[in-house]
CSV table of C-alpha atoms in Angstrom, one decimal:
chain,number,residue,atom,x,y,z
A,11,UNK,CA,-55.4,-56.9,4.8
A,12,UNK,CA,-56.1,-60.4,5.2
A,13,UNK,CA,-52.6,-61.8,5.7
A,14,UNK,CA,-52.7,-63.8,2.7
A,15,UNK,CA,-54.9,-62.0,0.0
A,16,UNK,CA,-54.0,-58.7,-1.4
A,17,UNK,CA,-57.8,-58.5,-2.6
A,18,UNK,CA,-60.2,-56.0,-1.6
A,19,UNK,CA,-63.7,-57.6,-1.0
A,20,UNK,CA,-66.0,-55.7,-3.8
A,21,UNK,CA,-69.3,-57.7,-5.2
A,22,UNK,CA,-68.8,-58.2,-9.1
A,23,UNK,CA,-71.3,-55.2,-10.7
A,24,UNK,CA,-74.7,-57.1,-10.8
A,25,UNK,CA,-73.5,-59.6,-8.1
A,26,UNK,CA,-75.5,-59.6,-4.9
A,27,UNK,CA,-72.8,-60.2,-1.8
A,28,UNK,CA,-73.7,-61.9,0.9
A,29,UNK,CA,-73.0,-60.0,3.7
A,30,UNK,CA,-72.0,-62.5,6.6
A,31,UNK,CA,-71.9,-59.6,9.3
A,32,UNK,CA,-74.3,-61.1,11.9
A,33,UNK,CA,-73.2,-63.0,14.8
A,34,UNK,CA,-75.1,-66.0,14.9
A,35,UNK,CA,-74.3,-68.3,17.9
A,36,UNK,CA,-73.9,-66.9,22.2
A,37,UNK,CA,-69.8,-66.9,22.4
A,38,UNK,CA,-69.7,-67.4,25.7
A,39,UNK,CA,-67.7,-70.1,27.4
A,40,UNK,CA,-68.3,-73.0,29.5
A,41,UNK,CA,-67.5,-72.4,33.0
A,42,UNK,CA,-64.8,-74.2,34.4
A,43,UNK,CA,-62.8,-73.6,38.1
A,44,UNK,CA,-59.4,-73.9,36.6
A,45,UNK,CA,-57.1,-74.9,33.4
A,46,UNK,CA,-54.8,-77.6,32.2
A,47,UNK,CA,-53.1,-75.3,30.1
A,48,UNK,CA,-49.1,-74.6,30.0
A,49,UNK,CA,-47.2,-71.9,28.5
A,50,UNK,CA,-43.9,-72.2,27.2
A,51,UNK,CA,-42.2,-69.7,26.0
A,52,UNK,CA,-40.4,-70.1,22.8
A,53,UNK,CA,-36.4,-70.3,22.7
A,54,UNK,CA,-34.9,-68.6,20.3
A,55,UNK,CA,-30.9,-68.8,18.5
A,56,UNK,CA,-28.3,-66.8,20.4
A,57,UNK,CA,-28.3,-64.1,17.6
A,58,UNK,CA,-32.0,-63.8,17.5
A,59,UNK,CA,-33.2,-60.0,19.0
A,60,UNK,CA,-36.7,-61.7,19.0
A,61,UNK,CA,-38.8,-61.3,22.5
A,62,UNK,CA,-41.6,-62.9,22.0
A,63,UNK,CA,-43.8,-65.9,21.2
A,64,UNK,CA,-44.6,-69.2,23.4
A,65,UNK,CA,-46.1,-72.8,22.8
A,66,UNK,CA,-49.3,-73.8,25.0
A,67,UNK,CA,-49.6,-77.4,26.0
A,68,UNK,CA,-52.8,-79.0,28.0
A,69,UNK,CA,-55.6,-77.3,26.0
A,70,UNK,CA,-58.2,-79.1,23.4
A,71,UNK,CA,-58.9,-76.3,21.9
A,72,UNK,CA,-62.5,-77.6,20.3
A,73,UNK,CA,-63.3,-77.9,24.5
A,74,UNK,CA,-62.4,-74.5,25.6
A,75,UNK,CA,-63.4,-73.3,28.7
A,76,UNK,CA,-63.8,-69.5,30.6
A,77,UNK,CA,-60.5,-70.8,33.1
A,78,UNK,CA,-58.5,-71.9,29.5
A,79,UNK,CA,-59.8,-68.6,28.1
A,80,UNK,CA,-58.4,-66.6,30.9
A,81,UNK,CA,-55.0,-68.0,30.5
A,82,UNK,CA,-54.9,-67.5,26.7
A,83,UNK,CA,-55.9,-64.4,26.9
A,84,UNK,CA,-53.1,-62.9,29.5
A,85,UNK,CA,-50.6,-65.0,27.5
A,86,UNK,CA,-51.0,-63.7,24.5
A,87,UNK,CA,-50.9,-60.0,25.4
A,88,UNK,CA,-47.5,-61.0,26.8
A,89,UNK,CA,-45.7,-63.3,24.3
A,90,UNK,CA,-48.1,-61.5,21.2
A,91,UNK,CA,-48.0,-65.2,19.4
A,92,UNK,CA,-49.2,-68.4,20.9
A,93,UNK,CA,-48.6,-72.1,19.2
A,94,UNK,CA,-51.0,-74.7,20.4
A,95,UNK,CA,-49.5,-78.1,20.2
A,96,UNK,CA,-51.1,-81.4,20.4
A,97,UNK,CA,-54.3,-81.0,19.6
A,98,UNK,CA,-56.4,-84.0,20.2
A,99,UNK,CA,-58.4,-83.4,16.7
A,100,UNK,CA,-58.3,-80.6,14.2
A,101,UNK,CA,-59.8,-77.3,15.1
A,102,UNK,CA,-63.3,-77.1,13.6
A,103,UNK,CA,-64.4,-74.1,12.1
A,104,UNK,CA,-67.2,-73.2,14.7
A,105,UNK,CA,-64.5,-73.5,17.3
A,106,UNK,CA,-61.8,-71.5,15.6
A,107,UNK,CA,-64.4,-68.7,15.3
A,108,UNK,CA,-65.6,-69.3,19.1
A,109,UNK,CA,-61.8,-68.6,20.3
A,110,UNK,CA,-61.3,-65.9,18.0
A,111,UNK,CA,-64.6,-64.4,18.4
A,112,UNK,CA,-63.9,-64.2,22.3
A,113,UNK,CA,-61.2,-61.2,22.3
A,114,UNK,CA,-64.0,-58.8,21.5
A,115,UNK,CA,-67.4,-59.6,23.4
A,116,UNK,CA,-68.4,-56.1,23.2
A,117,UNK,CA,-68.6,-56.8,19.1
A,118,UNK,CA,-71.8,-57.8,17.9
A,119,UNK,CA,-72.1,-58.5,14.0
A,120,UNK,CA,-69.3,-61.0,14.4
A,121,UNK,CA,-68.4,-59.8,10.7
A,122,UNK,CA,-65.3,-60.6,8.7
A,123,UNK,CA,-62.7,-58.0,8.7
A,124,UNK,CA,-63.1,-57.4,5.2
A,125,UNK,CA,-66.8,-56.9,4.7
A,126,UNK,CA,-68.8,-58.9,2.5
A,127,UNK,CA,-67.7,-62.0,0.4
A,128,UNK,CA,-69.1,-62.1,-2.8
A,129,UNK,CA,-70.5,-65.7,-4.6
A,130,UNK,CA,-67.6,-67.7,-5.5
A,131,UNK,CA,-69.7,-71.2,-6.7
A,132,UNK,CA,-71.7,-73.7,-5.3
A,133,UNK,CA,-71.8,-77.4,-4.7
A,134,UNK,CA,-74.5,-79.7,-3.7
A,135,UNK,CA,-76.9,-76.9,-3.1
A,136,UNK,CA,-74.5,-75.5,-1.0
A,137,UNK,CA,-73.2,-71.8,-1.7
A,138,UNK,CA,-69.4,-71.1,-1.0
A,139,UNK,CA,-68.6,-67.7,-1.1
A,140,UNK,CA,-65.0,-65.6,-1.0
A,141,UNK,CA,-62.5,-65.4,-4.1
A,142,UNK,CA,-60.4,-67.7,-5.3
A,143,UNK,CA,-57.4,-67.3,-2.9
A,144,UNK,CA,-60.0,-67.0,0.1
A,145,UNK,CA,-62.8,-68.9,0.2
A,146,UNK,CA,-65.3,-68.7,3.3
A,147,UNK,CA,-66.0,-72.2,5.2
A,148,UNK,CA,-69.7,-72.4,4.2
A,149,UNK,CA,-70.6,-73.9,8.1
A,150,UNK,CA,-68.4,-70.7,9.3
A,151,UNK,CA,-67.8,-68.3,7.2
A,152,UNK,CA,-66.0,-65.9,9.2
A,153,UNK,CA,-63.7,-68.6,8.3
A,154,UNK,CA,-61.6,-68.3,5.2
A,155,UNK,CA,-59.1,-71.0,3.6
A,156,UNK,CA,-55.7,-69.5,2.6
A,157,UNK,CA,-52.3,-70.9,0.6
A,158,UNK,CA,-52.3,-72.7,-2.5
A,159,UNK,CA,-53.0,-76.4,-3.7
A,160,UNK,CA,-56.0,-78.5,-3.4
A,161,UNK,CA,-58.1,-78.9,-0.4
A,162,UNK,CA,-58.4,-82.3,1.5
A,163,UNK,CA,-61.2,-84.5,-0.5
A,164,UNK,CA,-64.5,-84.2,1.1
A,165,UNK,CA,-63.5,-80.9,3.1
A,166,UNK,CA,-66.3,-78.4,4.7
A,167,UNK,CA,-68.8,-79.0,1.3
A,168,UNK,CA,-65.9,-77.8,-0.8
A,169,UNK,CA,-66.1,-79.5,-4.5
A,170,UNK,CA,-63.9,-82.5,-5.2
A,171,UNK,CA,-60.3,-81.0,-6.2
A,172,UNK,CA,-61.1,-77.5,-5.4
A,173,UNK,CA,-57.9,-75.3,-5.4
A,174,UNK,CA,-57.0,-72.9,-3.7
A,175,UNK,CA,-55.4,-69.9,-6.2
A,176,UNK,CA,-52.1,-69.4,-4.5
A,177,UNK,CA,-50.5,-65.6,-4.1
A,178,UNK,CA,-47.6,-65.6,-6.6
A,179,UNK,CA,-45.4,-61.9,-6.2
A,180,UNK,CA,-45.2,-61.0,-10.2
A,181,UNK,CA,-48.7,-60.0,-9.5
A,182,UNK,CA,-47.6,-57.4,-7.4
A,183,UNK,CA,-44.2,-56.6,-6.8
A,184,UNK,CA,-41.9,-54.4,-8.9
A,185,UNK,CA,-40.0,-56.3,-11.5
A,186,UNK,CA,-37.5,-57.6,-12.1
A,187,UNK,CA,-38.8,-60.8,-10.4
A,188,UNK,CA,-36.8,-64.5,-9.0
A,189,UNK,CA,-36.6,-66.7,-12.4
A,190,UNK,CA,-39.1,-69.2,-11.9
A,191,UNK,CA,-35.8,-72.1,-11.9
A,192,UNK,CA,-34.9,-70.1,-8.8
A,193,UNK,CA,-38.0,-70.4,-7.4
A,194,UNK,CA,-38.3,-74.0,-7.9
A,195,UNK,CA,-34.9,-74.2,-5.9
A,196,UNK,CA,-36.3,-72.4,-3.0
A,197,UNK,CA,-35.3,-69.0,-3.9
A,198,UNK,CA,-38.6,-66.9,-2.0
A,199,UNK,CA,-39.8,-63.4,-0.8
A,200,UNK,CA,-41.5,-61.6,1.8
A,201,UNK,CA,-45.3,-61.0,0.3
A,202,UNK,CA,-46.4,-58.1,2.1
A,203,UNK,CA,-45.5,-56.8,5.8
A,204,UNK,CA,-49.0,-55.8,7.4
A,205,UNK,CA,-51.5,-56.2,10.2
A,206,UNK,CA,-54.8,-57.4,9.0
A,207,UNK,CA,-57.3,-54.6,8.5
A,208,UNK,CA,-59.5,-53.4,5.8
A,209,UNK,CA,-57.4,-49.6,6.1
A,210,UNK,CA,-61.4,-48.5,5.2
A,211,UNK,CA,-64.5,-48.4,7.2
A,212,UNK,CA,-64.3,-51.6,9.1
A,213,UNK,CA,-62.0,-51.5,12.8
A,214,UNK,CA,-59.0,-53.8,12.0
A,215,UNK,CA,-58.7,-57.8,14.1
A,216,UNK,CA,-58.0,-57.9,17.7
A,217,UNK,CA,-56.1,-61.5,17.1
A,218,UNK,CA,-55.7,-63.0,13.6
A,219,UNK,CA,-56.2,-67.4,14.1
A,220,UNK,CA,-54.2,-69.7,11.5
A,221,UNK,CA,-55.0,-73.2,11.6
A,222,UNK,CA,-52.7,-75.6,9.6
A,223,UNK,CA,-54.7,-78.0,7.7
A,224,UNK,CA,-51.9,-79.4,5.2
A,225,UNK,CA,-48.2,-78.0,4.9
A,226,UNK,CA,-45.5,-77.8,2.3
A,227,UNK,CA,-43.1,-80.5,2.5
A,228,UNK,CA,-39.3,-79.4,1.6
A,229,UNK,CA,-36.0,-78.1,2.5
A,230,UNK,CA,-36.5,-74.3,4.2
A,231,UNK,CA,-36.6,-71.5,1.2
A,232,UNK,CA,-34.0,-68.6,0.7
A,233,UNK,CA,-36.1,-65.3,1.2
A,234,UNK,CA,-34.2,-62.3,-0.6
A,235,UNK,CA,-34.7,-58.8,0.5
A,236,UNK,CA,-33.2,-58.1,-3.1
A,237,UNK,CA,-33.3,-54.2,-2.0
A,238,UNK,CA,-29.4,-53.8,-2.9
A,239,UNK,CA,-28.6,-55.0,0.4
A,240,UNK,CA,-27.7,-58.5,-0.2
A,241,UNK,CA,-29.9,-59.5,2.9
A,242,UNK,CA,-31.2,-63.6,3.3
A,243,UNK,CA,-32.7,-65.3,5.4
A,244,UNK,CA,-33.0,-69.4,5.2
A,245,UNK,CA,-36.9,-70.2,6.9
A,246,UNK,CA,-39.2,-73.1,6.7
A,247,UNK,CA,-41.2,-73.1,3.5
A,248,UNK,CA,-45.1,-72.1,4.1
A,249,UNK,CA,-43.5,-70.1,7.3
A,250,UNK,CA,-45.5,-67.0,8.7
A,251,UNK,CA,-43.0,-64.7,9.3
A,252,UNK,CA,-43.7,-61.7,12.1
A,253,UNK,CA,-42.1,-59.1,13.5
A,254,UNK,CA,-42.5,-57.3,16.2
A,255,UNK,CA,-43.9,-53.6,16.4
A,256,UNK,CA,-42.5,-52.4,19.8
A,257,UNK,CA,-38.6,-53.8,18.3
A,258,UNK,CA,-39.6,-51.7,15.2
A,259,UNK,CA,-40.3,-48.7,17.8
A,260,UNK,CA,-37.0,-49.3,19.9
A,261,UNK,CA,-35.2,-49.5,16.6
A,262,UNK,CA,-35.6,-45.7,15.8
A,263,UNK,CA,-33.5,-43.2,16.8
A,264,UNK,CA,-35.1,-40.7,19.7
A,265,UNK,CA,-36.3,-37.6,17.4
A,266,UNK,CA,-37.8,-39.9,14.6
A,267,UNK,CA,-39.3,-42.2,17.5
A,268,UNK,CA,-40.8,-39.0,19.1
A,269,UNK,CA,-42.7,-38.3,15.8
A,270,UNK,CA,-44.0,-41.9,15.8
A,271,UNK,CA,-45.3,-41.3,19.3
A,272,UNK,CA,-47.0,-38.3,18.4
A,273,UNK,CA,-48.0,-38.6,14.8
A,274,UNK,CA,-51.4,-39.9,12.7
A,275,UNK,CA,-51.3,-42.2,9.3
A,276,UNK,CA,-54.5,-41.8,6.8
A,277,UNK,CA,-54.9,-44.7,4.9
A,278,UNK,CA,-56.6,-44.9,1.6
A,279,UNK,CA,-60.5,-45.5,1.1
A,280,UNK,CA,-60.8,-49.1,-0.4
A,281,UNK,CA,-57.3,-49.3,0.0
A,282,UNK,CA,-56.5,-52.8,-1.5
A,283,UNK,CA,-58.5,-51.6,-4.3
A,284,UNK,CA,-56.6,-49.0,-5.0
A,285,UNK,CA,-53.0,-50.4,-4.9
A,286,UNK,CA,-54.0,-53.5,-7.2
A,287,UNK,CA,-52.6,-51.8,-9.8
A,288,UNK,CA,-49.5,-50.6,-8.5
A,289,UNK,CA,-46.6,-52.4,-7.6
A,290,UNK,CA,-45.0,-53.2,-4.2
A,291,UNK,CA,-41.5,-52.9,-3.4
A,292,UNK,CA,-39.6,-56.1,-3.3
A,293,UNK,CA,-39.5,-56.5,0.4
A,294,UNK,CA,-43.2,-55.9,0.8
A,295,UNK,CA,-43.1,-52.7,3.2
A,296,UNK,CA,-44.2,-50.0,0.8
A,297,UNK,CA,-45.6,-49.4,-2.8
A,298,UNK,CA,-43.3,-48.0,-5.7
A,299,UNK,CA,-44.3,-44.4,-6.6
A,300,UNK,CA,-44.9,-45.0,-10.2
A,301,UNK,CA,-48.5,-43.2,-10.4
A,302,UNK,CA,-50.0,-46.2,-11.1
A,303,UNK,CA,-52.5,-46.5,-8.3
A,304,UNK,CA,-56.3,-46.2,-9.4
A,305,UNK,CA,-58.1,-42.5,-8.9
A,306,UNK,CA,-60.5,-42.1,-6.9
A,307,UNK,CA,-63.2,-42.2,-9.9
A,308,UNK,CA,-62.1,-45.7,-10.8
A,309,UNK,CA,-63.0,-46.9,-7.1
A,310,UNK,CA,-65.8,-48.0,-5.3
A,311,UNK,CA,-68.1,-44.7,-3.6
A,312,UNK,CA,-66.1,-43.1,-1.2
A,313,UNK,CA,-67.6,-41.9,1.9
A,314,UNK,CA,-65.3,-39.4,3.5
A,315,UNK,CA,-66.4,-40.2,7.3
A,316,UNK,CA,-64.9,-44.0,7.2
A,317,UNK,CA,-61.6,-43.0,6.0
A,318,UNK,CA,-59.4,-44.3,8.8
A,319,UNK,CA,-56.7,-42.1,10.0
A,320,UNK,CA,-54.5,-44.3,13.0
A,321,UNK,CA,-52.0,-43.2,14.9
A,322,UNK,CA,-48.6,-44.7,14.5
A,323,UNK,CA,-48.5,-46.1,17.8
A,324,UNK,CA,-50.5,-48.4,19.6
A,325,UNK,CA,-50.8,-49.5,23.2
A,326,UNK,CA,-51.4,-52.6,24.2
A,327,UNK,CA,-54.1,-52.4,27.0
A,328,UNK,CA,-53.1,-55.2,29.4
A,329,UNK,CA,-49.5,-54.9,29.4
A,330,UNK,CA,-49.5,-50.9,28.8
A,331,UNK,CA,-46.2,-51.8,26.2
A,332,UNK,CA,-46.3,-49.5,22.8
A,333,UNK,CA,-45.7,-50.6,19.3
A,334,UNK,CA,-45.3,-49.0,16.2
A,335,UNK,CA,-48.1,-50.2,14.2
A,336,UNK,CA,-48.3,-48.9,10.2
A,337,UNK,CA,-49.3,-50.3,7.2
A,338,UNK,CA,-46.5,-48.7,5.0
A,339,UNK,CA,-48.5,-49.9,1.6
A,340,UNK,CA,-52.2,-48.3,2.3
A,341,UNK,CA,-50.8,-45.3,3.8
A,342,UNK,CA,-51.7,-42.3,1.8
A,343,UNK,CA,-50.4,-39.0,4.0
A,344,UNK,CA,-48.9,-38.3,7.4
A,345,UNK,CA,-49.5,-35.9,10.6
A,346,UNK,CA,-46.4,-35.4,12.4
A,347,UNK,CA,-46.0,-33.7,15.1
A,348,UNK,CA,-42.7,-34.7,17.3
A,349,UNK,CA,-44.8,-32.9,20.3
A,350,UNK,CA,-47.9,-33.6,22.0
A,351,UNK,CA,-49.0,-29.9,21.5
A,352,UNK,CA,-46.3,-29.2,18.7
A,353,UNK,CA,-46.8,-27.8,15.4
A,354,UNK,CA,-48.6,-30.3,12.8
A,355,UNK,CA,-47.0,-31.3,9.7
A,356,UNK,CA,-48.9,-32.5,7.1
A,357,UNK,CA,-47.5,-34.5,4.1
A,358,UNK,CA,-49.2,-35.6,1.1
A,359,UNK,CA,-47.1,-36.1,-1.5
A,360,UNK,CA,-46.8,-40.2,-2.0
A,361,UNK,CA,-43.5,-40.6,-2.5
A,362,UNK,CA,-42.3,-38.5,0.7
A,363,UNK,CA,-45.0,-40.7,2.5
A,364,UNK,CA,-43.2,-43.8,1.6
A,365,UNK,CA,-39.7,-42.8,1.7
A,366,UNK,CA,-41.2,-41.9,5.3
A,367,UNK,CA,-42.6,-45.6,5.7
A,368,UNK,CA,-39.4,-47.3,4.4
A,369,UNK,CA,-37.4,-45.4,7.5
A,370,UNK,CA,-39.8,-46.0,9.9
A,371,UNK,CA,-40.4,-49.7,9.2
A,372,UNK,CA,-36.9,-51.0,7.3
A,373,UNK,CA,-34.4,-51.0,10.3
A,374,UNK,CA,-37.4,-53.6,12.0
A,375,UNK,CA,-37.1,-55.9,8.9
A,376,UNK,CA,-33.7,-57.5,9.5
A,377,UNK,CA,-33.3,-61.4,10.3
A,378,UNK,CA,-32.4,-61.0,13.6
A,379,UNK,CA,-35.9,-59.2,14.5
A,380,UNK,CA,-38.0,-61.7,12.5
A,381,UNK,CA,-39.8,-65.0,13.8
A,382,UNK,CA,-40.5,-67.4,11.2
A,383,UNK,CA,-43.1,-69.7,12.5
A,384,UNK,CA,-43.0,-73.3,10.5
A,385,UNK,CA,-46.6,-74.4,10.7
A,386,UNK,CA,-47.5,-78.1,12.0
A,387,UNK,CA,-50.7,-79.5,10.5
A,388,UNK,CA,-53.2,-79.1,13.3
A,389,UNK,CA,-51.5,-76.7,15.4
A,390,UNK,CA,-53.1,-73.2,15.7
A,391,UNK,CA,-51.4,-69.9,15.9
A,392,UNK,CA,-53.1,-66.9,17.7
A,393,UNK,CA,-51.4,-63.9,17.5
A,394,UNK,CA,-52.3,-60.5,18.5
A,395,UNK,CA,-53.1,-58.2,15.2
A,396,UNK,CA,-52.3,-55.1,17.4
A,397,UNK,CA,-48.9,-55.8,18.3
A,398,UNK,CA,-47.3,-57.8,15.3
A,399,UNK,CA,-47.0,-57.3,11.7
A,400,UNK,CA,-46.5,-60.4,9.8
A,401,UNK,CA,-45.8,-61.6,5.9
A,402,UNK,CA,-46.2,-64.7,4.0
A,403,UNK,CA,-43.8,-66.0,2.2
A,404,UNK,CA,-43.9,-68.4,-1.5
A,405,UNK,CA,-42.5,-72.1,-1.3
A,406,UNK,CA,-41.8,-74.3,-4.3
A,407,UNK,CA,-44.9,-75.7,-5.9
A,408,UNK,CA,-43.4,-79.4,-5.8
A,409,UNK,CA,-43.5,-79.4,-2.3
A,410,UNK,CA,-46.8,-79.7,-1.9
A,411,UNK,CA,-50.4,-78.1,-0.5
A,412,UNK,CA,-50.2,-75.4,1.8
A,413,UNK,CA,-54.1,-75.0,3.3
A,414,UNK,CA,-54.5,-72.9,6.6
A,415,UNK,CA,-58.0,-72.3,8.0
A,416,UNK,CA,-57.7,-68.3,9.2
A,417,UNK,CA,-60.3,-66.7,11.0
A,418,UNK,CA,-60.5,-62.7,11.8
A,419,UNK,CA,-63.1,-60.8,12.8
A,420,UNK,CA,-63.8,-56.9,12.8
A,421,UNK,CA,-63.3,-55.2,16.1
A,422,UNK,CA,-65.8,-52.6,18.1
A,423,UNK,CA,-63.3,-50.5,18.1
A,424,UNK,CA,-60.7,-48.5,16.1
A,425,UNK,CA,-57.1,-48.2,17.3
A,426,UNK,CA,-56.4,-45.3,19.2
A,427,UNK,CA,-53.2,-45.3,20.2
């Protein structure tokens, strides 16, 4: 999904969606001889297991060249998460799209990894499309505005005090939920561990983009894993948390790491969709087996050939290192095989599909394995989609706005493996 949204993009019946699928400016880069650009990478505490992530220094993002380009490009298939600090101005929306849009030249719509955004309002003559915790950028609207709060006055044709619908977890996770005085005393939870993909039809990001427009201002919040093992973990409020999918590989033990190598996820047509009326589990991996997921009649038209089955590990292609990348919530039934020509297992059954997701992905989701990234207004995070699964996290409403500009595209490709 979207990082942020747990909403499946479906036009309203007798509401005509725009679709913004069409790639409508040359991506290319000015040329340049060489870059400015530094990379840091990031230090993390003693106890930490995290490998990755790394600061950039020395590029203006909104004057990117081929040479800066270059450099992002190898860094960032190394240290999976790059911070750019010190921006000269705030990241426009054509840039953000122009930098994100670069990953994938070979794609040619230029579409938004969820499809098409239906009409939301308008203002001044000016149509915004999305839903009401993700609306597009008019100018860009590949573009979406995430988080909760208002929106800076006068910002991208937006109406004055336009909000943006925050996500709250008693919308979605299994009860019994944090006591809203908790909440307001920091008390928070993991949203939804993911990478951003439709699970249906559409080829999931290369790189997901988050500019920070305007962040919460607070003491850090208490996130609860509240799944009986007393686990918390103290981050900055509005953080993006990730973690990485090659740890969550190396955290397996050799048979059940041998079946990841070797084995296929299907993931369910109109998957978010489908799961808005279930419940998640309280840490955000997987759904609870409760029955409660909408039948297939109840959903959109199905068509059987843009089902997407992945495998459970993917390679990334410039540094040849493997992660294991699932989507424990969308997934629907397994192919195992612990061989490359062994005997296929095939299993179906949901709730042997998720205890299978919760072993896979839980041991990964432990503090020590998690980066939580507090957000600067106007630095960008790029991160790469195929190597990382990330979660938001909820903040106290008294501390303010959280608005982040993301920007992901659909790739030309499918993952496969």
């Amino acid at each position: 999904m979207v990082v942020e949204a747990l909403t499946e993009v479906i036009a309203p019946e007798g509401v005509k969606a725009r679709l913004i699928a069409t790639r409508t400016a040359d991506i290319s880069l000015p040329h340049a001889e060489k870059t400015d650009g530094r990379i840091v990478p990031l230090k993390h505490p003693e106890q930490s297991k995290v490998d990755f992530g790394a600061e950039v220094y020395g590029i203006d993002l909104n004057n990117l060249t081929d040479a800066d380009f270059e450099l992002i490009s190898d860094a960032l298939h190394k240290h999976k998460v790059l911070i750019f600090k010190e921006q000269p101005e705030m990241l426009t929306p054509q840039n953000q799209y122009l930098l994100t849009a670069n990953f994938d030249p070979e794609e040619t719509t230029g579409g938004f990894a969820h499809g098409a955004d239906p009409f939301l309002t308008s203002h001044n003559n000016v149509n915004i499309y999305g839903i009401p915790s993700r609306p597009a950028v008019p100018v860009q609207p590949q573009v979406h505005i995430l988080g909760r709060g208002e929106v800076p006055e006068g910002h991208y044709q937006f109406p004055p005090g336009f909000k943006i619908k925050g996500i709250d977890h008693r919308e979605f996770h299994l009860p019994p939920h944090i006591p809203q005085e908790e909440r307001d005393k920091g008390a928070s939870r993991f949203y939804q561990w993911h990478w951003d993909g439709s699970l249906y039809n559409i080829p999931p990001p290369r790189v997901g983009c988050l500019l920070a427009v305007r962040t919460p201002k607070g003491p850090d919040v208490t996130v609860r894993w509240e799944d009986g093992t007393g686990t918390e973990m103290k981050i900055p409020p509005g953080a993006t948390a990730y973690v990485a999918g090659s740890r969550a590989l190396e955290l397996l033990d050799e048979a059940t790491r041998q079946i990841a190598l070797h084995s296929r996820i299907e993931y369910a047509p109109h998957a978010f969709k489908w799961m808005s009326t279930a419940h998640s589990a309280r840490l955000g991996h997987i759904l609870e087996t409760e029955g409660l997921e909408l039948p297939r009649d109840k959903l959109p038209p199905v068509d059987e050939s843009k089902i997407c089955v992945y495998p459970m590990v993917w390679t990334n292609p410039k540094t040849g290192e493997k992660s294991l990348q699932v989507h424990g919530q969308g997934a629907v039934k397994l192919f195992l095989k612990s061989t490359p020509d062994g005997e296929e297992e095939i299993i179906d059954d949901l709730n042997q599909v998720r205890e299978f997701m919760h072993k896979i992905m839980r041991p990964a989701i432990s503090p020590e394995n998690i980066y939580a990234h507090r957000h600067d207004e106007q630095d960008v995070v790029l991160w790469y989609n195929r190597a990382l699964w990330h979660s938001i996290t909820e903040f106290p409403e008294s501390y303010g706005p959280r608005i982040m500009h993301q920007c992901n595209i659909a790739a030309s490709d499918h993952p496969t493996g």
